[in-house]
GROMACS .gro file of C-alpha atoms in nm:
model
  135
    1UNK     CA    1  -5.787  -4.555   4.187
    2UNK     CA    2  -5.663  -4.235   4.282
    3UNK     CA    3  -5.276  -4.157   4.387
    4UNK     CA    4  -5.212  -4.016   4.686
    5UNK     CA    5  -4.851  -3.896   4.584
    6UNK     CA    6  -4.771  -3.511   4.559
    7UNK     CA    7  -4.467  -3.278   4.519
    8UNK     CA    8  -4.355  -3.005   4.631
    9UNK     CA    9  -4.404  -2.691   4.460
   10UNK     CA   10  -4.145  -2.502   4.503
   11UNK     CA   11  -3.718  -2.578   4.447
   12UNK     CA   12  -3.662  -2.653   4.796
   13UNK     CA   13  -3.680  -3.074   4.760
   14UNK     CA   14  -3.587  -3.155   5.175
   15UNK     CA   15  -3.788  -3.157   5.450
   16UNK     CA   16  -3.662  -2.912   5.650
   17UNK     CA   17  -3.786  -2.687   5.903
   18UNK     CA   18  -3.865  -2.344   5.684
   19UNK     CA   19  -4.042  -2.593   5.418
   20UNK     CA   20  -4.310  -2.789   5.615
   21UNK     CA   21  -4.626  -2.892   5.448
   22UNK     CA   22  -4.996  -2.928   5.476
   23UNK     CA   23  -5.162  -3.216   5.244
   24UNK     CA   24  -5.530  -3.032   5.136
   25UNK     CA   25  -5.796  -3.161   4.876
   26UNK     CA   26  -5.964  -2.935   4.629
   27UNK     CA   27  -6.281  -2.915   4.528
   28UNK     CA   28  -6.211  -3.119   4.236
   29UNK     CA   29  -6.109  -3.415   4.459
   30UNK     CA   30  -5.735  -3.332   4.395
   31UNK     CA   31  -5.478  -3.366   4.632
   32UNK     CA   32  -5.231  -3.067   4.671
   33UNK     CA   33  -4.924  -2.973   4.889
   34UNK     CA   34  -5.026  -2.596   5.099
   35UNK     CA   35  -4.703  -2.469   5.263
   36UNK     CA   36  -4.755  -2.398   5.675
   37UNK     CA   37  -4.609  -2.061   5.787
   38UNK     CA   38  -4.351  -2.116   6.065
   39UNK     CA   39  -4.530  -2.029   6.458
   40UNK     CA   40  -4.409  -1.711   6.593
   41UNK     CA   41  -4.298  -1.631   6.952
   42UNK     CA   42  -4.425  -1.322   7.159
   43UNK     CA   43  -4.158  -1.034   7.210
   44UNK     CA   44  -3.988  -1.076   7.519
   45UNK     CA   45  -3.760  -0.864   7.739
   46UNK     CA   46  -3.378  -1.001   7.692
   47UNK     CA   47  -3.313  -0.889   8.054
   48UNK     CA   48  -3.639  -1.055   8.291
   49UNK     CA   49  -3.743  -1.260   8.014
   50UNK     CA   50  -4.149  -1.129   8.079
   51UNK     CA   51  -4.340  -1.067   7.771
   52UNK     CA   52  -4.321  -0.735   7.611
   53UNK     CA   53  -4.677  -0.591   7.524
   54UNK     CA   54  -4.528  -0.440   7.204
   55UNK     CA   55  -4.712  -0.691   6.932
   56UNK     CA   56  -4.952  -0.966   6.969
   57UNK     CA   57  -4.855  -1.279   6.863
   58UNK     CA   58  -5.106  -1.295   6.581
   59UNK     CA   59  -4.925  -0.994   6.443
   60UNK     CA   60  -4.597  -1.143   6.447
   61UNK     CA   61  -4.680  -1.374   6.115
   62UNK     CA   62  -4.761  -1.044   5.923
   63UNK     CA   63  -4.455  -0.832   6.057
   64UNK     CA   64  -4.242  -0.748   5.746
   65UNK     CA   65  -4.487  -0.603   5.615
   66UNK     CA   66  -4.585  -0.412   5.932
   67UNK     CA   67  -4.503  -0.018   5.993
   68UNK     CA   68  -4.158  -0.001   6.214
   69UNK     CA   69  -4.354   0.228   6.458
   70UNK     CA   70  -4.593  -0.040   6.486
   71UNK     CA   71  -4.403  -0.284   6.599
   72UNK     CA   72  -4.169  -0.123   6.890
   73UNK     CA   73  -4.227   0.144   7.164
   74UNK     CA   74  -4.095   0.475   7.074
   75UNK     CA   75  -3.792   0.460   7.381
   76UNK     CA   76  -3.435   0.373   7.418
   77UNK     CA   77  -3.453  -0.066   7.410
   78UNK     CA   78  -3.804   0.000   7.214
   79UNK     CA   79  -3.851  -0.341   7.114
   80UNK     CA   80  -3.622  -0.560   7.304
   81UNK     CA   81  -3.680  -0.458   7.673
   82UNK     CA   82  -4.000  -0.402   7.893
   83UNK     CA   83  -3.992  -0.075   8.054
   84UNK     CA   84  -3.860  -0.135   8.416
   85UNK     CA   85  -3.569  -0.289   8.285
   86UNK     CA   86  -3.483   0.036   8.060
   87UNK     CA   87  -3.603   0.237   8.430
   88UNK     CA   88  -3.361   0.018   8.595
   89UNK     CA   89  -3.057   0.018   8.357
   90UNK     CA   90  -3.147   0.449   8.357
   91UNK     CA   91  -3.092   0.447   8.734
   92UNK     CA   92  -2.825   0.183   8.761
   93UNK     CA   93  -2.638   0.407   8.518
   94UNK     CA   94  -2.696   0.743   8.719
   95UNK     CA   95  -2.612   0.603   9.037
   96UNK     CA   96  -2.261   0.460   8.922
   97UNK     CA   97  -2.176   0.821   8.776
   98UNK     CA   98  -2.283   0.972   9.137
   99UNK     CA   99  -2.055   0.724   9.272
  100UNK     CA  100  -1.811   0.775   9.060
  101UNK     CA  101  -1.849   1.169   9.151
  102UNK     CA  102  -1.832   1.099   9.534
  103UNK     CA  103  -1.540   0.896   9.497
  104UNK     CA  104  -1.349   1.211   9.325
  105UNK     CA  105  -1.473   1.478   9.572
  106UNK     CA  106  -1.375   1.208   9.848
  107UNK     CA  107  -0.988   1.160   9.681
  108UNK     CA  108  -0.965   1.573   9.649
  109UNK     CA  109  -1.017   1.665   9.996
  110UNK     CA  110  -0.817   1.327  10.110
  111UNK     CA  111  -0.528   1.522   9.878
  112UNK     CA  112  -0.601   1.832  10.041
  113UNK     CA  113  -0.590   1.755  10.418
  114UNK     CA  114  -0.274   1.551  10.320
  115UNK     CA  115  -0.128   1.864  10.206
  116UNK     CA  116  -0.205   2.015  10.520
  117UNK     CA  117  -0.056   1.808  10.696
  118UNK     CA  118   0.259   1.764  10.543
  119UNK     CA  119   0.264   2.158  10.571
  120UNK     CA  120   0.208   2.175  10.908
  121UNK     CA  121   0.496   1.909  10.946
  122UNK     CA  122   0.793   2.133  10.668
  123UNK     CA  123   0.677   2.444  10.922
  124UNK     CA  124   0.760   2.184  11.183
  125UNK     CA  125   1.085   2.115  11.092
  126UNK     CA  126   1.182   2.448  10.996
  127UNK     CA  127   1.102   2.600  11.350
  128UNK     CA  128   1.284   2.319  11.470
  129UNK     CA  129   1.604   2.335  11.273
  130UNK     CA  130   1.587   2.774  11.385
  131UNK     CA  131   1.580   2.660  11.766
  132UNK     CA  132   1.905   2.441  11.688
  133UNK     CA  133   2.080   2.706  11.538
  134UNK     CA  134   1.964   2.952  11.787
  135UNK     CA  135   2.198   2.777  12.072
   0.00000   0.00000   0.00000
């Protein structure tokens, strides 16, 4: 009668999730423990959450030992974000500057006509206070 006990091969001794195993008989009838590579997930964007076409799944499992040009796009966010969210972050990021312009060209002539006016009103007053003495 053969035993259908085995052990694990390597120092890890719990059954956690980085140490699952596959029960597989040899040719010589033996039973013996294969180790099960952990699935991987498909790169996604971390804005939209829509898969990135940077590296097919099946790819994934051999990645450390993939080139790093390989396995992201050559662009700002290469291998975290699809490209319209890098497009939109780009233009989200030029319009706030443009506001941000606007908002000082707005202030400056705000200033200036201010300064006009309170011109206009010193000139005012200093007409004014010539007609008094005048009398």
């Amino acid at each position: 009668m053969v035993l259908n006990r085995v052990t694990y091969r390597r120092r890890l001794s719990y059954n956690t999730k980085s140490n699952k195993t596959i029960l597989c008989k040899t040719p010589g009838g033996k039973l013996v423990v294969h180790y099960a590579t952990k699935k991987t997930q498909v790169a996604k964007c971390g804005d939209c959450k829509s898969l990135c076409a940077v590296f097919l799944q099946s790819d994934l499992s051999s990645s450390p030992q993939c080139l790093k040009r390989v396995k992201k796009v050559n662009r700002a966010y290469g291998g975290s974000k699809c490209g319209k969210c890098v497009k939109s972050r780009i233009v989200r990021a030029f319009l706030i500057e443009e506001q941000k312009i606007v908002a000082r060209v707005l202030k400056a002539q705000a200033a200036k006509e201010n300064k006009i006016v309170f011109h206009d009103f010193l000139s005012y007053l200093k007409k004014k206070k010539k007609k008094s003495t005048l009398r």
